[in-house]
Short mmCIF file of C-alpha atoms in Angstrom, two decimals:
data_model
loop_
_atom_site.label_atom_id
_atom_site.label_comp_id
_atom_site.label_asym_id
_atom_site.label_seq_id
_atom_site.Cartn_x
_atom_site.Cartn_y
_atom_site.Cartn_z
CA MET A 1 76.88 126.05 98.41
CA THR A 2 74.13 128.43 99.46
CA LYS A 3 73.96 127.72 103.19
CA GLU A 4 76.75 128.16 105.70
CA ASN A 5 78.17 124.68 105.79
CA CYS A 6 81.22 122.48 105.51
CA ILE A 7 81.62 119.54 103.15
CA ILE A 8 83.94 116.74 104.25
CA HIS A 9 85.25 115.02 101.12
CA PHE A 10 85.97 111.51 102.43
CA LEU A 11 88.18 110.00 99.73
CA PRO A 12 88.76 106.27 99.24
CA ALA A 13 92.45 105.91 100.12
CA ARG A 14 92.76 102.12 100.45
CA ALA A 15 94.55 101.55 103.78
CA GLY A 16 95.32 105.26 104.14
CA ASP A 17 93.81 108.68 104.81
CA CYS A 18 92.85 111.54 102.52
CA PHE A 19 90.32 114.26 103.41
CA VAL A 20 89.42 117.63 101.93
CA LEU A 21 87.37 120.01 104.06
CA GLU A 22 85.50 122.47 101.82
CA PHE A 23 84.09 125.51 103.62
CA ASP A 24 81.39 127.83 102.28
CA ASP A 25 83.87 130.74 102.03
CA LYS A 26 85.77 128.76 99.34
CA ASN A 27 88.67 127.99 101.68
CA CYS A 28 89.68 124.34 101.97
CA ILE A 29 91.89 122.23 104.22
CA LEU A 30 93.59 119.09 102.87
CA ILE A 31 94.51 116.45 105.45
CA ASP A 32 96.85 113.70 104.16
CA GLY A 33 97.20 112.49 100.60
CA GLY A 34 96.80 108.73 100.70
CA TYR A 35 98.71 106.68 98.14
CA GLN A 36 99.77 107.70 94.63
CA ILE A 37 96.68 105.99 93.22
CA THR A 38 94.53 107.98 95.67
CA TYR A 39 95.87 111.17 94.16
CA ARG A 40 95.55 110.07 90.53
CA GLU A 41 92.04 108.64 90.76
CA GLU A 42 90.39 110.70 93.51
CA LEU A 43 92.26 113.70 94.89
CA LYS A 44 93.46 115.31 91.66
CA PRO A 45 90.00 115.39 89.99
CA LEU A 46 88.48 116.78 93.20
CA LEU A 47 91.09 119.54 93.50
CA GLN A 48 90.58 120.48 89.86
CA ARG A 49 86.83 120.81 90.44
CA LEU A 50 87.39 122.89 93.57
CA ALA A 51 89.78 125.20 91.72
CA GLU A 52 87.19 125.71 88.98
CA LYS A 53 84.76 126.86 91.70
CA GLY A 54 87.28 129.44 92.92
CA CYS A 55 88.42 127.48 95.97
CA LYS A 56 91.95 127.29 97.37
CA ILE A 57 93.80 125.17 99.93
CA VAL A 58 94.50 127.48 102.88
CA LEU A 59 96.19 124.67 104.81
CA MET A 60 97.57 121.27 103.86
CA ILE A 61 98.38 118.95 106.77
CA ILE A 62 100.50 115.82 106.40
CA THR A 63 99.97 114.19 109.77
CA HIS A 64 103.04 111.93 109.74
CA ILE A 65 105.52 110.12 107.53
CA ASP A 66 103.76 106.97 106.40
CA GLU A 67 103.27 105.85 102.83
CA ASP A 68 99.47 105.66 103.11
CA HIS A 69 99.35 109.33 104.11
CA ILE A 70 102.24 110.97 102.23
CA LEU A 71 102.82 109.40 98.79
CA GLY A 72 99.76 110.97 97.21
CA ALA A 73 100.76 114.34 98.67
CA ILE A 74 104.16 114.13 96.97
CA SER A 75 102.47 113.37 93.64
CA PHE A 76 100.13 116.33 94.12
CA LEU A 77 102.88 118.89 94.80
CA GLU A 78 104.95 117.61 91.88
CA ASP A 79 101.96 118.12 89.56
CA ASN A 80 100.94 121.42 91.16
CA GLY A 81 104.40 122.89 90.61
CA ASP A 82 105.54 126.26 91.93
CA ALA A 83 103.51 127.61 94.85
CA ASP A 84 103.25 131.02 93.19
CA HIS A 85 102.06 129.56 89.86
CA PRO A 86 100.02 126.46 90.77
CA GLN A 87 98.95 124.17 87.96
CA ILE A 88 96.03 122.65 89.88
CA ILE A 89 95.06 124.72 92.93
CA GLN A 90 96.55 127.37 95.21
CA VAL A 91 98.12 126.08 98.45
CA ASP A 92 98.78 128.80 101.04
CA GLU A 93 100.55 126.81 103.76
CA ILE A 94 101.68 123.31 104.66
CA TRP A 95 102.07 121.72 108.10
CA HIS A 96 104.38 118.73 108.25
CA ASN A 97 106.95 117.55 110.77
CA GLY A 98 109.56 116.37 108.31
CA ILE A 99 112.91 114.77 108.93
CA PHE A 100 115.15 117.79 108.34
CA ASN A 101 112.89 120.60 109.53
CA THR A 102 112.05 118.79 112.77
CA ILE A 103 113.97 115.68 113.77
CA MET A 104 117.44 116.54 112.47
CA ASN A 105 117.35 119.97 114.13
CA SER A 106 117.86 118.43 117.58
CA GLU A 107 121.24 118.45 119.32
CA ARG A 108 121.38 114.66 118.96
CA PHE A 109 121.85 115.09 115.20
CA LEU A 110 123.35 118.58 114.84
CA ARG A 111 126.58 117.45 116.56
CA ARG A 112 127.00 114.81 113.84
CA LYS A 113 126.37 117.17 110.92
CA THR A 114 129.27 117.79 108.54
CA GLU A 115 129.98 119.20 105.11
CA ASN A 116 132.37 116.38 104.24
CA VAL A 117 130.76 113.00 103.70
CA PRO A 118 132.93 110.46 101.83
CA GLU A 119 131.76 109.42 98.38
CA LYS A 120 131.76 105.84 99.62
CA THR A 121 129.13 106.76 102.21
CA VAL A 122 126.95 108.48 99.59
CA LYS A 123 127.05 105.28 97.53
CA GLU A 124 126.00 103.37 100.63
CA TYR A 125 123.01 105.71 100.97
CA LYS A 126 121.88 104.79 97.46
CA THR A 127 122.41 101.07 97.99
CA ILE A 128 120.42 101.00 101.22
CA CYS A 129 117.65 103.07 99.63
CA GLY A 130 117.32 100.43 96.93
CA ILE A 131 117.08 97.66 99.51
CA LEU A 132 114.44 99.50 101.54
CA LYS A 133 112.34 100.28 98.46
CA ALA A 134 112.32 96.60 97.54
CA GLN A 135 111.21 95.59 101.04
CA LEU A 136 108.44 98.13 101.61
CA PRO A 137 105.12 96.23 101.43
CA GLY A 138 102.91 99.13 100.32
CA GLU A 139 99.49 98.23 98.92
CA ALA A 140 100.03 100.60 96.02
CA GLY A 141 103.24 98.84 94.98
CA LEU A 142 106.86 99.84 95.25
CA ILE A 143 107.82 103.50 95.43
CA SER A 144 108.72 104.54 91.90
CA ALA A 145 111.74 106.65 90.99
CA PRO A 146 109.77 109.91 90.52
CA GLN A 147 108.30 109.43 94.01
CA SER A 148 111.65 108.88 95.71
CA LYS A 149 112.04 112.57 96.53
CA THR A 150 111.11 113.38 100.11
CA PHE A 151 108.06 115.47 100.87
CA GLU A 152 110.33 118.15 102.38
CA GLU A 153 112.44 118.26 99.25
CA VAL A 154 109.38 118.74 97.04
CA CYS A 155 108.07 121.53 99.30
CA ALA A 156 111.43 123.33 99.09
CA LYS A 157 111.77 122.76 95.35
CA TYR A 158 108.45 124.46 94.63
CA HIS A 159 108.71 127.16 97.33
CA TYR A 160 105.78 126.14 99.52
CA LYS A 161 105.44 127.80 102.92
CA VAL A 162 105.94 125.16 105.63
CA ASN A 163 105.22 125.43 109.38
CA ARG A 164 105.17 129.22 109.56
CA GLY A 165 104.67 130.59 113.05
CA PHE A 166 105.92 127.52 114.90
CA ASP A 167 109.01 127.65 117.11
CA ARG A 168 111.87 125.59 115.65
CA ARG A 169 109.55 125.02 112.66
CA CYS A 170 107.93 122.12 114.55
CA VAL A 171 104.16 121.67 114.53
CA VAL A 172 103.49 121.02 118.23
CA LYS A 173 100.56 121.11 120.65
CA SER A 174 98.93 124.20 122.17
CA LYS A 175 99.36 126.23 119.00
CA SER A 176 96.26 127.68 117.31
CA CYS A 177 96.24 129.41 113.94
CA CYS A 178 93.46 131.15 112.01
CA PHE A 179 92.82 130.75 108.31
CA GLY A 180 90.00 133.10 107.41
CA ASN A 181 86.97 132.04 109.47
CA CYS A 182 88.64 128.77 110.44
CA GLU A 183 90.68 128.14 113.60
CA VAL A 184 93.02 125.14 113.73
CA GLN A 185 94.32 124.03 117.13
CA VAL A 186 97.10 121.46 117.50
CA LEU A 187 96.56 118.88 120.28
CA SER A 188 99.59 116.72 119.48
CA PRO A 189 102.45 115.94 119.09
CA GLY A 190 104.55 117.41 121.86
CA MET A 191 108.32 117.66 121.75
CA THR A 192 108.49 114.38 123.72
CA GLU A 193 106.90 112.43 120.86
CA LEU A 194 109.19 114.07 118.29
CA GLU A 195 112.26 113.31 120.40
CA LYS A 196 111.25 109.66 120.66
CA LEU A 197 111.02 109.51 116.87
CA GLY A 198 114.51 111.05 116.72
CA LYS A 199 115.85 108.29 118.96
CA ILE A 200 114.49 105.66 116.59
CA LEU A 201 116.23 107.25 113.59
CA ASP A 202 119.47 107.69 115.54
CA ARG A 203 119.38 104.03 116.52
CA GLU A 204 118.86 102.94 112.90
CA LEU A 205 121.68 105.16 111.64
CA ILE A 206 124.05 103.77 114.29
CA ARG A 207 123.02 100.23 113.41
CA THR A 208 123.61 100.92 109.70
CA PHE A 209 126.69 103.18 109.68
CA GLY A 210 128.26 102.72 113.11
CA LYS A 211 128.28 104.79 116.31
CA ASP A 212 130.53 107.49 114.79
CA TYR A 213 128.35 108.20 111.76
CA LEU A 214 128.24 111.71 110.28
CA TRP A 215 125.66 113.19 107.94
CA LYS A 216 125.22 115.96 105.40
CA ARG A 217 121.93 117.26 104.06
CA THR A 218 121.80 115.85 100.57
CA GLU A 219 119.05 114.48 98.37
CA GLU A 220 120.38 110.95 98.86
CA PHE A 221 120.50 111.23 102.67
CA GLY A 222 117.03 112.76 102.82
CA GLU A 223 115.62 109.91 100.75
CA LEU A 224 117.34 107.39 103.01
CA LEU A 225 115.90 108.92 106.18
CA GLU A 226 112.35 109.05 104.83
CA LEU A 227 112.57 105.46 103.62
CA MET A 228 113.91 104.36 107.01
CA THR A 229 110.93 106.07 108.63
CA LEU A 230 108.46 104.50 106.19
CA TYR A 231 110.05 101.10 106.81
CA GLN A 232 109.71 101.49 110.57
CA GLY A 233 106.03 102.32 110.11
CA ALA A 234 105.50 99.36 107.79
CA ASP A 235 106.98 97.06 110.42
CA ALA A 236 104.53 98.17 113.11
CA PRO A 237 102.88 95.29 114.96
CA GLY A 238 99.65 94.17 113.34
CA ASN A 239 96.28 94.41 115.01
CA PHE A 240 94.79 91.23 113.58
CA THR A 241 94.77 88.03 115.64
CA MET A 242 93.15 84.62 115.43
CA ARG A 243 90.90 85.76 118.26
CA GLN A 244 89.17 88.05 115.78
CA ILE A 245 88.51 85.22 113.34
CA SER A 246 86.52 83.35 115.97
CA ALA A 247 84.40 86.37 116.90
CA GLY A 248 80.86 85.65 115.74
CA THR A 249 78.68 88.11 113.86
CA GLY A 250 75.48 87.66 115.85
CA ASP A 251 76.34 89.20 119.22
CA ILE A 252 78.75 92.12 119.05
CA GLN A 253 79.32 91.97 122.80
CA LYS A 254 81.43 88.90 122.04
CA TRP A 255 83.68 91.16 119.99
CA LEU A 256 84.84 92.87 123.18
CA GLY A 257 88.20 91.54 124.30
CA THR A 258 89.21 90.31 120.84
CA SER A 259 91.81 93.03 120.20
CA ASN A 260 95.46 92.43 120.99
CA LEU A 261 95.63 96.14 121.91
CA ALA A 262 98.75 96.69 119.81
CA GLU A 263 100.66 99.83 120.78
CA MET A 264 101.22 102.54 118.20
CA ASN A 265 104.83 102.97 117.13
CA GLU A 266 106.78 106.20 117.53
CA ILE A 267 105.96 107.34 114.01
CA ASN A 268 102.22 107.08 114.55
CA CYS A 269 102.47 108.66 118.01
CA ALA A 270 104.12 111.70 116.40
CA SER A 271 101.03 112.31 114.22
CA ILE A 272 99.68 115.85 114.04
CA VAL A 273 96.28 115.94 115.80
CA VAL A 274 94.07 118.97 115.15
CA VAL A 275 90.74 120.43 116.19
CA ILE A 276 89.20 122.53 113.42
CA ARG A 277 86.60 125.13 114.44
CA TYR A 278 84.44 126.83 111.84
CA LYS A 279 81.29 128.88 112.51
CA GLY A 280 80.28 126.77 115.50
CA LEU A 281 81.49 123.42 114.16
CA LYS A 282 84.16 121.40 115.99
CA LEU A 283 85.96 118.70 114.01
CA LEU A 284 88.69 116.42 115.40
CA PHE A 285 91.22 114.74 113.10
CA MET A 286 93.81 112.56 114.82
CA GLY A 287 95.97 110.95 112.14
CA ASP A 288 97.28 107.66 113.53
CA SER A 289 97.99 109.06 116.99
CA GLU A 290 97.59 107.46 120.43
CA SER A 291 94.78 109.39 122.12
CA GLU A 292 96.11 108.59 125.59
CA LEU A 293 98.82 111.20 124.88
CA TRP A 294 96.38 114.11 124.58
CA LYS A 295 93.09 113.05 126.17
CA GLU A 296 93.31 115.84 128.80
CA GLN A 297 92.85 118.42 126.04
CA LEU A 298 89.60 116.93 124.76
CA GLU A 299 86.28 118.73 124.95
CA PRO A 300 83.09 116.87 125.94
CA LYS A 301 81.67 116.73 122.42
CA TYR A 302 82.57 117.27 118.76
CA ASP A 303 80.44 117.45 115.65
CA LEU A 304 82.70 115.01 113.83
CA ILE A 305 85.70 112.84 114.70
CA LYS A 306 88.04 111.07 112.29
CA VAL A 307 89.12 108.04 114.33
CA SER A 308 92.76 107.05 114.73
CA HIS A 309 94.63 104.42 112.74
CA HIS A 310 91.75 103.16 110.60
CA GLY A 311 89.79 101.75 113.54
CA SER A 312 92.47 100.01 115.60
CA THR A 313 91.28 99.64 119.19
CA LYS A 314 94.20 100.73 121.36
CA PRO A 315 94.82 104.28 120.04
CA ASN A 316 91.09 105.09 120.23
CA LEU A 317 90.31 103.87 123.75
CA ALA A 318 91.22 107.06 125.64
CA TRP A 319 89.17 109.44 123.52
CA MET A 320 86.16 107.10 123.44
CA GLU A 321 86.13 107.20 127.25
CA SER A 322 86.50 111.00 127.36
CA THR A 323 84.37 112.54 124.62
CA LYS A 324 81.52 112.00 122.18
CA ALA A 325 80.71 112.94 118.60
CA ARG A 326 77.62 112.73 116.46
CA LYS A 327 79.55 111.58 113.40
CA LEU A 328 82.57 109.26 113.15
CA LEU A 329 84.73 108.74 110.07
CA ILE A 330 86.50 105.39 109.68
CA SER A 331 88.94 105.36 106.76
CA THR A 332 90.00 101.91 105.55
CA ASN A 333 89.32 99.28 102.92
CA GLY A 334 90.11 96.50 105.39
CA GLY A 335 92.94 95.16 103.24
CA ARG A 336 95.83 93.17 104.64
CA HIS A 337 95.62 94.96 108.01
CA ARG A 338 92.03 93.75 108.63
CA HIS A 339 90.91 97.16 109.87
CA PRO A 340 88.73 98.19 111.61
CA GLU A 341 89.07 95.85 114.56
CA ASP A 342 85.98 94.04 115.84
CA GLU A 343 86.47 95.33 119.36
CA PHE A 344 86.66 98.92 118.14
CA LEU A 345 83.46 98.44 116.13
CA ALA A 346 81.66 96.94 119.12
CA ARG A 347 82.66 99.84 121.37
CA VAL A 348 81.53 102.35 118.78
CA MET A 349 78.19 100.68 118.09
CA MET A 350 77.38 100.36 121.79
CA GLY A 351 78.60 103.88 122.51
CA ASP A 352 76.74 107.16 122.12
CA PHE A 353 77.64 107.76 118.47
CA GLU A 354 74.76 108.45 116.12
CA GLU A 355 76.33 108.16 112.68
CA LEU A 356 79.19 105.98 111.43
CA TYR A 357 80.72 106.69 108.02
CA PHE A 358 82.97 104.27 106.14
CA ASN A 359 84.64 105.04 102.82
CA TYR A 360 84.53 101.36 101.77
CA ASP A 361 82.34 98.30 102.18
CA ILE A 362 84.20 96.48 104.94
CA GLN A 363 84.02 92.82 105.96
CA ARG A 364 81.66 93.49 108.88
CA LYS A 365 79.20 95.60 106.87
CA SER A 366 76.28 93.17 107.19
CA ALA A 367 76.74 92.76 110.93
CA ILE A 368 76.97 96.51 111.43
CA LEU A 369 73.81 97.20 109.42
CA ALA A 370 71.96 94.51 111.37
CA MET A 371 72.77 96.24 114.67
CA GLN A 372 71.56 99.75 113.75
CA GLU A 373 68.10 99.53 115.30
CA LYS A 374 69.19 97.69 118.44
CA TYR A 375 71.96 100.14 119.31
CA HIS A 376 70.38 103.30 117.87
CA PHE A 377 72.96 104.39 115.30
CA ARG A 378 73.09 104.77 111.53
CA ALA A 379 75.91 103.47 109.33
CA GLU A 380 76.76 104.49 105.76
CA PHE A 381 79.31 102.81 103.53
CA GLN A 382 81.25 104.10 100.51
CA LYS A 383 80.40 107.58 101.70
CA ARG A 384 82.24 110.27 99.74
CA GLU A 385 80.76 113.52 101.08
CA ILE A 386 79.43 114.50 104.50
CA VAL A 387 77.73 117.91 104.69
CA LEU A 388 77.66 119.69 108.06
CA ASP A 389 75.41 122.68 108.69
CA CYS A 390 77.39 125.35 110.52
CA VAL A 391 74.50 126.31 112.81
CA THR A 392 73.27 122.90 113.93
CA GLY A 393 76.02 120.48 112.94
CA GLU A 394 73.33 118.46 111.16
CA GLY A 395 74.18 116.66 107.97
#
C-alpha cells in the first residue's frame, strides 16, 4: 500500500463473521474467526500473506461465544502456537469475555467454587458435553475433538495476552486503548449484560446438577460451560417467518413490517462492540449486539458500519435511527437463518446509506440491484476487500 489507507478484508464466513482490518502501518486487527472452514479456506491463507508482507495482528477481538464467530479462532491459535514463537503471524493482544475470565469471576459463582469435585461429577461433565455436541446444529458440522478445547484454554496454553488493562479482566464499555496509530473504543457490553449472561449459565447449571452444585476449574468443566453457551446461542429464536415468504420483490416498501422483531438473546447482547479510529477514519463493528443498549454513545456518522447479527431487523433498529454511514457490511450467506431480513434490507435501501457490501450472493440480490437507481445506493456482492482512504474515507 502506497497511500494512507485501510483495507477491510471481508471474509466469506457462511452464517458467521470474520474480518481483518489491514492498516498502512502494517498493523492489523482481526475481528472474529468464523467457522473452522472459514479459517482453513480463507483466514489462514490471508494471515500467511499478511505475515509475508511484514504485518502483525496488534489486536484480535472475539466478540462473543458463538460457534460462527469463535470456532475458526480456536483453529487459528492452535495452528499459530506459542505467542512468542508464532507459526503463522504475531498476535500482540486478544480481547474476549470468556467464561472463566469474566462470568465465573462474579460472586454468584465464586461462592460455589471448590477444589474437591467428585469423580462422578467429572464423568457427568463429559457425558453432557457429548450430548450437547451431538445436538449443536452448526452449519460447519459437529465440533470435532481437537476443537473441543475452549478459546480461553487455548489462549492460556499458548501464552497469549488477554484483556490487559481492563478491570476484572472484563472487556467493558467506556474503555479506549491505542495500538500504534489506531484507537479502539468499547461501546458495549456493560457489566449488566455480562451479569445477565451469568444468570443464564447459573440457571443451566442448577437445572443440570441441582441447586447445590459446586464447580472446579478443569478442562472438562470449561468445555461444558462453553458448549452450554454455544447451545443457548443456537437455540435463539429465529428471525424468519411466513410473512417474509409472501413479501414481493417489486415494491420494497411492502417489506416493511415483515420482521417478527426477534429479540437478541443474552449471549448476543454481551457482544463486544467497538469503534475503531485510524487517521480520520471511524469504523463501527457491533458483533451480534442489540444497538438499543448503546445507542446513546453513537456519533452522527461513521465511514463504515458492520451491521449486527447478519442483517436481522431488531438489533439494528436503534442505530439506524441514530446514525449514518457511507458503507455498510452485511455478513451472511443466507443459509438456514434466511438472513438478512427483508425489512432490514428495505430500511437500509430507503435510508441514507450509499454503499452496501455483501460477502455472498443472497436470495434478494436481484431485487436489491434493481432498486439501486431509484433509492440512490450501490450494492456489491461477494466483496472480499474494501479499501478506505484515510483522508476522505472514499473507497
